[in-house]
Coordinates of C-alpha atoms in Angstrom, one line a residue:
M1 CA 15.6 11.0 -25.1
T2 CA 13.3 11.4 -22.1
Q3 CA 15.0 10.3 -18.9
L4 CA 14.1 9.9 -15.3
S5 CA 15.9 11.7 -12.5
R6 CA 19.3 10.2 -11.4
R7 CA 17.9 9.2 -8.0
E8 CA 15.2 7.1 -9.5
L9 CA 17.4 5.5 -12.2
L10 CA 20.0 4.6 -9.6
R11 CA 17.4 3.1 -7.3
S12 CA 15.8 1.2 -10.1
A13 CA 19.2 -0.1 -11.2
A14 CA 19.9 -1.3 -7.7
L15 CA 16.6 -3.1 -7.6
A16 CA 17.4 -4.8 -10.9
G17 CA 21.0 -5.5 -10.0
L18 CA 22.3 -3.3 -12.8
T19 CA 25.2 -0.9 -13.1
L20 CA 24.5 2.4 -14.9
P21 CA 27.0 4.6 -16.7
A22 CA 27.2 8.2 -15.7
L23 CA 24.2 10.1 -16.9
S24 CA 24.6 12.6 -19.7
A25 CA 23.8 16.2 -19.4
C26 CA 20.4 15.6 -21.1
A27 CA 19.0 14.1 -17.9
T28 CA 15.8 15.6 -16.7
P29 CA 16.6 18.5 -14.3
A30 CA 15.7 17.8 -10.8
G31 CA 12.8 19.7 -9.3
N32 CA 10.8 20.4 -12.4
G33 CA 7.7 19.8 -10.3
G34 CA 6.1 17.5 -12.9
A35 CA 5.7 20.3 -15.4
A36 CA 5.9 17.8 -18.3
S37 CA 2.8 16.0 -17.1
S38 CA 0.4 18.6 -18.6
A39 CA -3.0 17.5 -19.7
P40 CA -2.8 15.0 -22.6
V41 CA -4.3 15.8 -26.0
V42 CA -8.0 15.2 -25.8
G43 CA -10.1 13.9 -28.7
A44 CA -13.8 14.5 -29.3
T45 CA -15.9 14.0 -26.1
S46 CA -19.4 12.6 -26.0
A47 CA -21.8 11.0 -23.5
A48 CA -20.3 7.6 -24.4
N49 CA -16.7 8.9 -24.2
P50 CA -16.6 11.8 -21.8
L51 CA -12.8 11.7 -21.5
G52 CA -12.2 11.9 -25.2
F53 CA -9.8 8.9 -25.5
A54 CA -8.8 7.5 -28.9
E55 CA -10.7 4.2 -29.5
N56 CA -8.6 3.5 -32.5
K57 CA -5.4 3.3 -30.5
P58 CA -4.6 0.4 -28.1
L59 CA -4.8 0.5 -24.4
E60 CA -1.7 -1.3 -22.9
V61 CA -2.4 -2.4 -19.3
W62 CA 0.2 -3.6 -16.8
I63 CA -0.9 -5.2 -13.6
F64 CA 1.3 -6.1 -10.6
D65 CA 1.0 -9.9 -10.1
G66 CA 1.1 -9.9 -6.3
G67 CA -1.4 -10.5 -3.6
F68 CA -4.4 -9.7 -5.7
G69 CA -3.1 -11.5 -8.8
D70 CA -4.3 -10.1 -12.2
G71 CA -7.5 -12.1 -12.6
Y72 CA -9.6 -9.1 -11.4
A73 CA -8.3 -7.2 -14.5
T74 CA -8.8 -10.0 -17.0
D75 CA -12.1 -11.2 -15.5
V76 CA -13.8 -8.0 -14.2
H77 CA -12.4 -4.6 -15.3
E78 CA -11.2 -5.3 -18.8
P79 CA -14.5 -7.1 -19.9
L80 CA -16.5 -4.2 -18.3
L81 CA -14.5 -1.7 -20.3
K82 CA -14.7 -3.8 -23.5
A83 CA -18.5 -4.1 -23.3
R84 CA -18.9 -0.4 -23.4
H85 CA -16.1 0.2 -25.9
P86 CA -15.9 -2.8 -28.2
K87 CA -13.6 -1.1 -30.7
L88 CA -10.9 -0.5 -28.0
E89 CA -8.0 -3.0 -28.2
I90 CA -6.8 -3.9 -24.7
R91 CA -3.3 -5.4 -24.4
H92 CA -3.0 -7.1 -21.0
N93 CA 0.3 -7.7 -19.2
A94 CA 1.3 -8.8 -15.7
T95 CA 4.6 -8.7 -13.8
K96 CA 5.9 -9.3 -10.3
E97 CA 8.7 -6.7 -10.9
V98 CA 7.2 -3.4 -12.0
A99 CA 10.2 -1.2 -11.9
K100 CA 12.6 -3.7 -13.5
T101 CA 10.1 -4.3 -16.3
L102 CA 8.7 -0.9 -17.0
Q103 CA 11.5 1.6 -15.9
P104 CA 13.2 1.3 -19.3
R105 CA 9.9 2.1 -21.0
F106 CA 9.5 5.3 -18.9
A107 CA 13.1 6.3 -19.5
G108 CA 12.7 5.8 -23.2
G109 CA 9.5 7.9 -23.5
D110 CA 7.4 4.9 -24.5
P111 CA 5.4 3.9 -21.3
P112 CA 2.1 2.0 -21.4
E113 CA -1.3 3.7 -20.8
F114 CA -2.1 2.1 -17.5
V115 CA 0.2 0.8 -14.7
N116 CA -0.6 -0.9 -11.4
N117 CA 2.6 0.4 -9.7
S118 CA 2.7 -1.8 -6.6
G119 CA 4.8 -4.4 -4.8
A120 CA 8.4 -4.4 -3.4
N121 CA 9.7 -3.5 -6.9
A122 CA 7.4 -0.6 -7.5
M123 CA 8.7 2.6 -9.1
D124 CA 9.3 5.7 -6.9
F125 CA 6.1 7.8 -7.0
G126 CA 7.8 10.9 -5.8
A127 CA 10.4 10.7 -8.5
L128 CA 7.8 10.0 -11.2
V129 CA 5.8 13.1 -10.2
Q130 CA 9.0 15.2 -10.0
D131 CA 10.0 14.1 -13.5
G132 CA 6.6 14.8 -15.0
Q133 CA 5.9 11.1 -15.8
L134 CA 2.4 10.9 -14.5
A135 CA -0.9 12.4 -15.9
D136 CA -2.9 14.6 -13.6
L137 CA -6.1 12.7 -12.9
T138 CA -8.3 15.7 -12.3
P139 CA -10.2 15.1 -15.6
L140 CA -11.0 11.6 -14.4
Y141 CA -12.4 12.8 -11.1
D142 CA -14.4 15.5 -12.8
A143 CA -15.8 13.2 -15.4
P144 CA -19.3 11.7 -15.1
S145 CA -19.3 8.5 -13.1
W146 CA -19.7 5.1 -14.9
D147 CA -23.0 4.4 -13.2
D148 CA -24.7 7.8 -13.2
P149 CA -23.7 10.6 -15.6
A150 CA -25.3 13.2 -13.2
V151 CA -22.7 12.3 -10.5
K152 CA -19.0 13.0 -10.9
V153 CA -16.5 10.2 -10.3
R154 CA -15.0 12.2 -7.3
D155 CA -18.4 12.1 -5.5
T156 CA -18.6 8.3 -5.7
I157 CA -15.4 7.5 -3.8
D158 CA -13.7 8.0 -0.5
P159 CA -12.2 11.6 -0.6
N160 CA -9.1 10.3 1.2
A161 CA -8.3 8.3 -1.9
I162 CA -7.9 11.5 -3.9
E163 CA -6.0 13.3 -1.1
L164 CA -3.6 10.5 -0.5
G165 CA -2.9 10.2 -4.2
S166 CA -2.1 13.9 -4.6
Y167 CA 1.2 15.7 -4.7
D168 CA 1.2 19.5 -4.3
G169 CA -2.5 19.4 -4.5
K170 CA -2.8 17.5 -7.8
P171 CA -4.0 13.9 -8.0
Y172 CA -1.6 11.7 -9.8
V173 CA -2.2 8.3 -8.2
L174 CA -5.5 6.3 -7.9
N175 CA -5.5 4.5 -4.6
Y176 CA -8.1 1.8 -5.2
A177 CA -8.1 -0.8 -2.4
N178 CA -9.0 0.5 1.0
T179 CA -6.4 -1.4 2.9
V180 CA -6.9 -2.1 6.6
W181 CA -3.9 -3.2 8.7
G182 CA -4.0 -5.2 11.9
I183 CA -2.9 -8.3 13.7
W184 CA -4.3 -11.4 11.9
Y185 CA -5.3 -14.7 13.5
S186 CA -7.5 -17.8 13.1
R187 CA -10.8 -17.2 14.8
K188 CA -11.3 -21.0 14.9
L189 CA -7.9 -21.4 16.7
F190 CA -8.6 -18.7 19.3
E191 CA -12.1 -20.1 20.0
T192 CA -10.7 -23.7 20.3
E193 CA -8.0 -22.6 22.7
G194 CA -10.1 -20.2 24.6
W195 CA -7.8 -17.3 23.8
Q196 CA -9.3 -13.8 23.9
V197 CA -8.4 -10.9 21.6
P198 CA -6.2 -8.6 23.7
K199 CA -7.4 -5.1 24.3
T200 CA -4.3 -3.9 26.3
W201 CA -0.6 -4.3 25.7
A202 CA -0.3 -6.2 29.0
D203 CA -3.0 -8.6 27.8
F204 CA -1.2 -9.0 24.5
L205 CA 2.1 -9.9 26.2
A206 CA 0.2 -12.3 28.5
L207 CA -1.4 -14.0 25.5
C208 CA 2.0 -14.3 23.8
E209 CA 3.4 -15.9 27.0
T210 CA 0.5 -18.3 27.2
I211 CA 1.0 -19.4 23.5
K212 CA 4.7 -19.8 24.0
K213 CA 4.3 -21.9 27.1
S214 CA 1.8 -24.2 25.3
G215 CA 4.7 -25.4 23.1
R216 CA 2.4 -25.9 20.2
M217 CA 3.3 -22.8 18.1
A218 CA 5.1 -19.5 18.2
P219 CA 3.1 -16.5 19.3
F220 CA 4.1 -14.0 16.6
T221 CA 5.9 -13.5 13.3
Y222 CA 6.3 -11.0 10.5
A223 CA 7.8 -11.0 7.0
G224 CA 11.4 -10.7 8.1
K225 CA 12.7 -10.2 4.6
H226 CA 10.3 -7.3 4.2
P227 CA 10.5 -5.3 7.5
F228 CA 7.9 -2.8 6.3
Y229 CA 5.4 -5.2 7.8
I230 CA 6.7 -4.6 11.3
Y231 CA 7.7 -1.0 11.0
E232 CA 4.1 -0.4 9.9
A233 CA 2.9 -1.9 13.2
I234 CA 5.5 0.2 15.2
L235 CA 4.3 3.5 13.6
T236 CA 0.7 2.6 14.1
L237 CA 1.3 2.0 17.8
A238 CA 3.3 5.3 17.9
A239 CA 0.3 7.2 16.5
K240 CA -2.0 5.5 19.0
I241 CA 0.3 6.5 21.9
G242 CA 1.0 10.1 20.7
G243 CA -1.7 11.0 18.3
K244 CA -1.9 11.5 14.5
D245 CA 0.6 14.3 14.5
V246 CA 3.4 11.8 15.2
L247 CA 3.0 10.4 11.7
K248 CA 2.4 13.8 10.2
D249 CA 5.7 15.0 11.6
I250 CA 7.5 12.0 10.1
D251 CA 5.9 12.6 6.7
N252 CA 6.8 16.3 6.9
L253 CA 10.5 15.5 7.7
Q254 CA 10.2 17.5 11.0
E255 CA 13.3 17.7 13.1
G256 CA 13.4 15.0 15.7
A257 CA 10.2 13.3 14.5
W258 CA 11.8 9.8 14.6
K259 CA 13.1 10.4 18.1
A260 CA 9.8 11.4 19.5
E261 CA 8.9 9.6 22.7
P262 CA 5.8 7.8 21.3
V263 CA 7.9 6.4 18.4
R264 CA 10.6 5.2 20.8
Q265 CA 8.0 3.7 23.1
A266 CA 6.4 1.8 20.2
A267 CA 9.7 0.6 18.9
G268 CA 10.7 -0.7 22.4
A269 CA 7.4 -2.5 22.7
F270 CA 8.0 -4.5 19.5
V271 CA 11.6 -5.1 20.5
E272 CA 10.3 -7.1 23.4
I273 CA 8.1 -9.1 21.1
G274 CA 11.1 -9.7 18.9
S275 CA 13.3 -10.9 21.7
K276 CA 10.8 -13.3 23.3
Y277 CA 8.0 -14.4 21.1
L278 CA 9.0 -14.6 17.4
L279 CA 8.7 -17.7 15.2
Q280 CA 12.2 -19.1 14.9
G281 CA 14.0 -17.9 11.8
T282 CA 11.6 -15.0 11.2
A283 CA 14.3 -12.7 10.0
G284 CA 15.0 -14.9 7.0
L285 CA 11.4 -15.5 6.0
D286 CA 9.4 -13.6 3.4
H287 CA 5.7 -12.8 3.6
V288 CA 4.5 -16.0 1.9
Q289 CA 6.6 -18.2 4.2
T290 CA 5.4 -16.5 7.4
Q291 CA 1.8 -16.5 6.2
T292 CA 2.0 -20.2 5.2
A293 CA 3.4 -21.0 8.6
H294 CA 0.4 -19.2 10.1
N295 CA -2.0 -21.3 8.0
K296 CA -0.2 -24.5 9.1
G297 CA -0.6 -23.6 12.8
Q298 CA 3.1 -22.9 13.4
V299 CA 2.5 -19.4 14.6
A300 CA -0.6 -17.7 16.1
M301 CA -0.5 -14.1 15.0
L302 CA 1.1 -11.8 12.4
P303 CA 0.7 -8.2 11.2
C304 CA -0.6 -7.7 7.7
G305 CA -2.9 -5.8 5.4
S306 CA -6.4 -6.9 4.3
W307 CA -5.1 -8.4 1.1
L308 CA -3.8 -11.4 3.3
E309 CA -6.9 -13.5 2.9
N310 CA -6.8 -13.4 -0.9
E311 CA -3.0 -13.8 -1.1
Q312 CA -3.2 -17.0 1.0
K313 CA -6.4 -18.5 -0.6
D314 CA -4.6 -21.5 -2.1
S315 CA -3.0 -22.6 1.2
T316 CA -5.5 -21.6 3.8
P317 CA -7.5 -24.5 5.5
A318 CA -11.2 -24.2 4.7
D319 CA -12.2 -23.7 8.3
F320 CA -9.3 -21.4 9.2
D321 CA -11.7 -18.4 9.6
Y322 CA -9.4 -15.4 9.2
A323 CA -10.0 -12.4 11.4
M324 CA -8.0 -9.4 12.6
F325 CA -7.8 -7.0 15.5
A326 CA -6.5 -3.5 16.0
L327 CA -3.4 -3.0 18.1
P328 CA -4.2 -3.0 21.8
D329 CA -4.1 0.0 24.1
F330 CA -0.5 0.6 25.1
G331 CA -1.4 2.6 28.2
S332 CA -4.1 4.7 29.8
S333 CA -2.6 7.9 28.5
D334 CA -2.8 6.9 24.8
A335 CA -3.8 9.8 22.7
L336 CA -6.1 7.7 20.5
P337 CA -8.8 5.2 21.7
Y338 CA -9.0 1.5 21.5
G339 CA -9.8 0.4 17.9
T340 CA -7.4 2.9 16.3
L341 CA -5.8 1.3 13.3
H342 CA -3.8 2.0 10.1
A343 CA -6.2 2.2 7.2
Q344 CA -5.6 4.0 4.0
P345 CA -6.5 3.8 0.3
G346 CA -3.7 1.9 -1.4
E347 CA -2.9 -0.4 -4.3
E348 CA -1.8 2.3 -6.6
Y349 CA -2.6 2.8 -10.3
V350 CA -1.2 5.5 -12.5
V351 CA -1.6 6.8 -16.1
P352 CA 1.7 7.6 -17.6
A353 CA 1.6 11.1 -19.1
R354 CA 3.8 10.3 -22.1
S355 CA 1.9 7.2 -23.2
A356 CA 0.3 7.1 -26.6
N357 CA -3.3 7.1 -25.4
P358 CA -3.4 8.3 -21.7
R359 CA -7.1 9.2 -21.7
A360 CA -7.8 5.5 -22.4
G361 CA -6.0 4.7 -19.1
M362 CA -8.3 7.2 -17.3
E363 CA -11.3 5.5 -18.9
Y364 CA -10.0 2.2 -17.6
M365 CA -10.0 3.8 -14.1
R366 CA -13.5 5.1 -14.6
A367 CA -14.7 1.5 -15.2
M368 CA -12.8 0.3 -12.1
L369 CA -14.6 2.9 -10.0
S370 CA -18.0 1.7 -11.0
K371 CA -20.1 -0.2 -8.4
E372 CA -19.9 -3.3 -10.6
G373 CA -16.2 -3.0 -11.1
A374 CA -15.4 -2.4 -7.5
G375 CA -18.0 -4.8 -6.1
K376 CA -16.8 -7.8 -8.1
F377 CA -13.2 -6.8 -7.3
M378 CA -14.1 -7.0 -3.6
E379 CA -15.6 -10.4 -3.9
L380 CA -12.8 -11.8 -6.1
V381 CA -9.8 -10.6 -4.1
S382 CA -11.4 -10.2 -0.7
T383 CA -10.5 -6.6 0.0
L384 CA -12.3 -3.3 0.5
T385 CA -12.3 -0.6 -2.1
V386 CA -12.6 3.2 -2.1
V387 CA -16.0 3.1 -4.0
K388 CA -18.9 4.0 -1.8
G389 CA -21.5 1.3 -1.5
A390 CA -19.5 -1.2 -3.6
G391 CA -20.0 -4.0 -1.1
E392 CA -23.8 -3.8 -0.9
G393 CA -25.3 -7.1 -1.7
R394 CA -21.9 -8.8 -2.1
T395 CA -20.7 -12.0 -0.4
L396 CA -17.6 -11.2 1.6
K397 CA -15.2 -13.7 3.1
P398 CA -14.6 -13.9 6.9
G399 CA -11.4 -11.9 7.0
L400 CA -12.8 -9.1 4.9
K401 CA -15.9 -8.9 7.1
S402 CA -13.6 -8.7 10.1
A403 CA -11.5 -5.9 8.5
S404 CA -14.6 -4.0 7.4
A405 CA -16.0 -4.2 11.0
A406 CA -12.7 -3.0 12.4
L407 CA -12.7 -0.1 10.0
D408 CA -16.2 0.9 10.9
A409 CA -15.4 0.7 14.6
A410 CA -12.3 2.9 14.1
G411 CA -14.4 5.7 12.5
D412 CA -12.3 8.8 12.5
N413 CA -9.5 7.1 14.4
A414 CA -7.7 5.8 11.3
V415 CA -4.1 6.7 10.9
W416 CA -1.7 6.6 7.9
F417 CA 1.7 7.7 6.7
L418 CA 2.9 8.8 3.3
F419 CA 6.8 9.0 3.5
R420 CA 6.9 5.5 2.0
K421 CA 5.5 6.9 -1.3
W422 CA 7.1 10.3 -1.1
Y423 CA 10.7 9.3 -0.2
V424 CA 11.4 5.8 -1.1
E425 CA 15.0 6.1 0.2
L426 CA 13.7 6.8 3.6
H427 CA 11.4 3.8 3.4
D428 CA 14.4 1.6 2.4
E429 CA 16.5 2.9 5.3
V430 CA 13.8 2.5 7.9
A431 CA 12.9 -1.0 6.7
A432 CA 16.6 -2.1 6.8
A433 CA 17.1 -0.5 10.3
T434 CA 13.9 -2.1 11.6
G435 CA 15.0 -5.5 10.5
Q436 CA 18.2 -5.0 12.6
L437 CA 16.2 -3.6 15.5
M438 CA 13.9 -6.7 15.6
S439 CA 16.9 -9.1 15.4
G440 CA 18.7 -7.3 18.3
K441 CA 21.4 -5.7 16.2
L442 CA 20.3 -2.2 16.9
T443 CA 19.0 -0.5 20.1
V444 CA 15.9 1.7 19.9
E445 CA 18.2 4.7 20.2
Q446 CA 20.4 3.6 17.3
W447 CA 17.3 2.8 15.2
A448 CA 15.8 6.2 15.8
D449 CA 19.1 7.9 15.1
R450 CA 19.5 6.1 11.8
A451 CA 16.0 6.9 10.7
Q452 CA 16.3 10.5 11.7
A453 CA 19.7 10.8 9.9
K454 CA 18.2 9.6 6.7
A455 CA 15.2 11.9 7.0
D456 CA 17.5 14.9 7.7
A457 CA 19.6 14.0 4.7
I458 CA 16.6 13.9 2.4
K459 CA 15.3 17.2 3.8
K460 CA 18.7 18.9 3.0
D461 CA 18.9 17.3 -0.5
S462 CA 17.8 20.0 -2.9
S463 CA 17.5 17.4 -5.7
V464 CA 14.6 15.7 -3.9
K465 CA 11.2 17.3 -4.2
K466 CA 9.5 17.7 -0.9
F467 CA 5.9 17.1 -0.1
S468 CA 3.8 17.9 3.0
R469 CA 0.4 17.2 4.6

């Protein structure tokens, strides 16, 4: 029986609330470097089927039913694929708990052909790569694009999407949505109240104080049950203060990376926000609850990614007018200029190497990366994609226009981090510690010590495959 590494099985079990027996000696050896994910068997190729997938075998699709829902798959991508390959049987599925639902399939050697591995219950990408569970997507990127056979797929998309989905130089993950992070607000509210978007940290604090004194709403909140939302903001501010290498050092498990002065300064800045300006009860609220409070005028600002507008479409007032701004300048000595923001291709999709028809999963991706597939996705779920020119001629919602403008303004000053994908145990520890930091249960020093201790432990653990950038 094909099995995943012990570290992934144990984490999956914890997520699912299960207890596992001791693993037998047949478990996959740690550190195999993904050797089992060799190129899948390829059928006859043609202009109509350049990837050589089997049209007489079904394509089983699993979509994460989260902020984007699964309508983009059933209404856009699957019909697009079916129109070109009418003989292909597509079996559509959706779930809010990817790991709990699909982990047994991977462990049993019978995974589906296409998985949107996203959400709080996503599977560990690093472990999947380490255990040879994911197909190398190089054939996809080298294939003719959906729109123009003279142009390769790789030349139609943001190259960062390929880089950020690669492990040891091989692309295993398709990052499709170009997510932009920032502080979200109602443009209508700000204009009505005469509040200005803050460009310095002092202005930000002053705005929070003004909102607090108004007594009408809380200044700030975040998804307290999912502290990634706030540690994302802390790390973005740290990079702005100290430069991109701050995050690169964290990703590369460098000694003392979490104790670097820019990281400590950024954490301290948000501790002040947490102690003075949070919506009451923030620590016990999830993302939907805080975002709904935002829509109801109970809080003025929150940090989130550019999927927010679509995720809240059913509860947002028609005239709310979503907009976002990049984190303000912390001080005059910031290494990166105003407008720097966290932006990176995300919303991850994979083709399981051991599925029955993996090249069909790649053909699904090829359809997704067409201008039609990406453009309609943008309109439907209100988020940017990695496909060049996909938004041309499309009608974009206010929040997406704002995010797109912010991304254009950032230019080369976009920052990102990858440890969340590479070392999920580090993400879990940092998230838990950050929740305690924001609620006053940890000092900045204790928070940094805890994060660094986990990073050091992972670095010393020979069973965990290491990645670098």
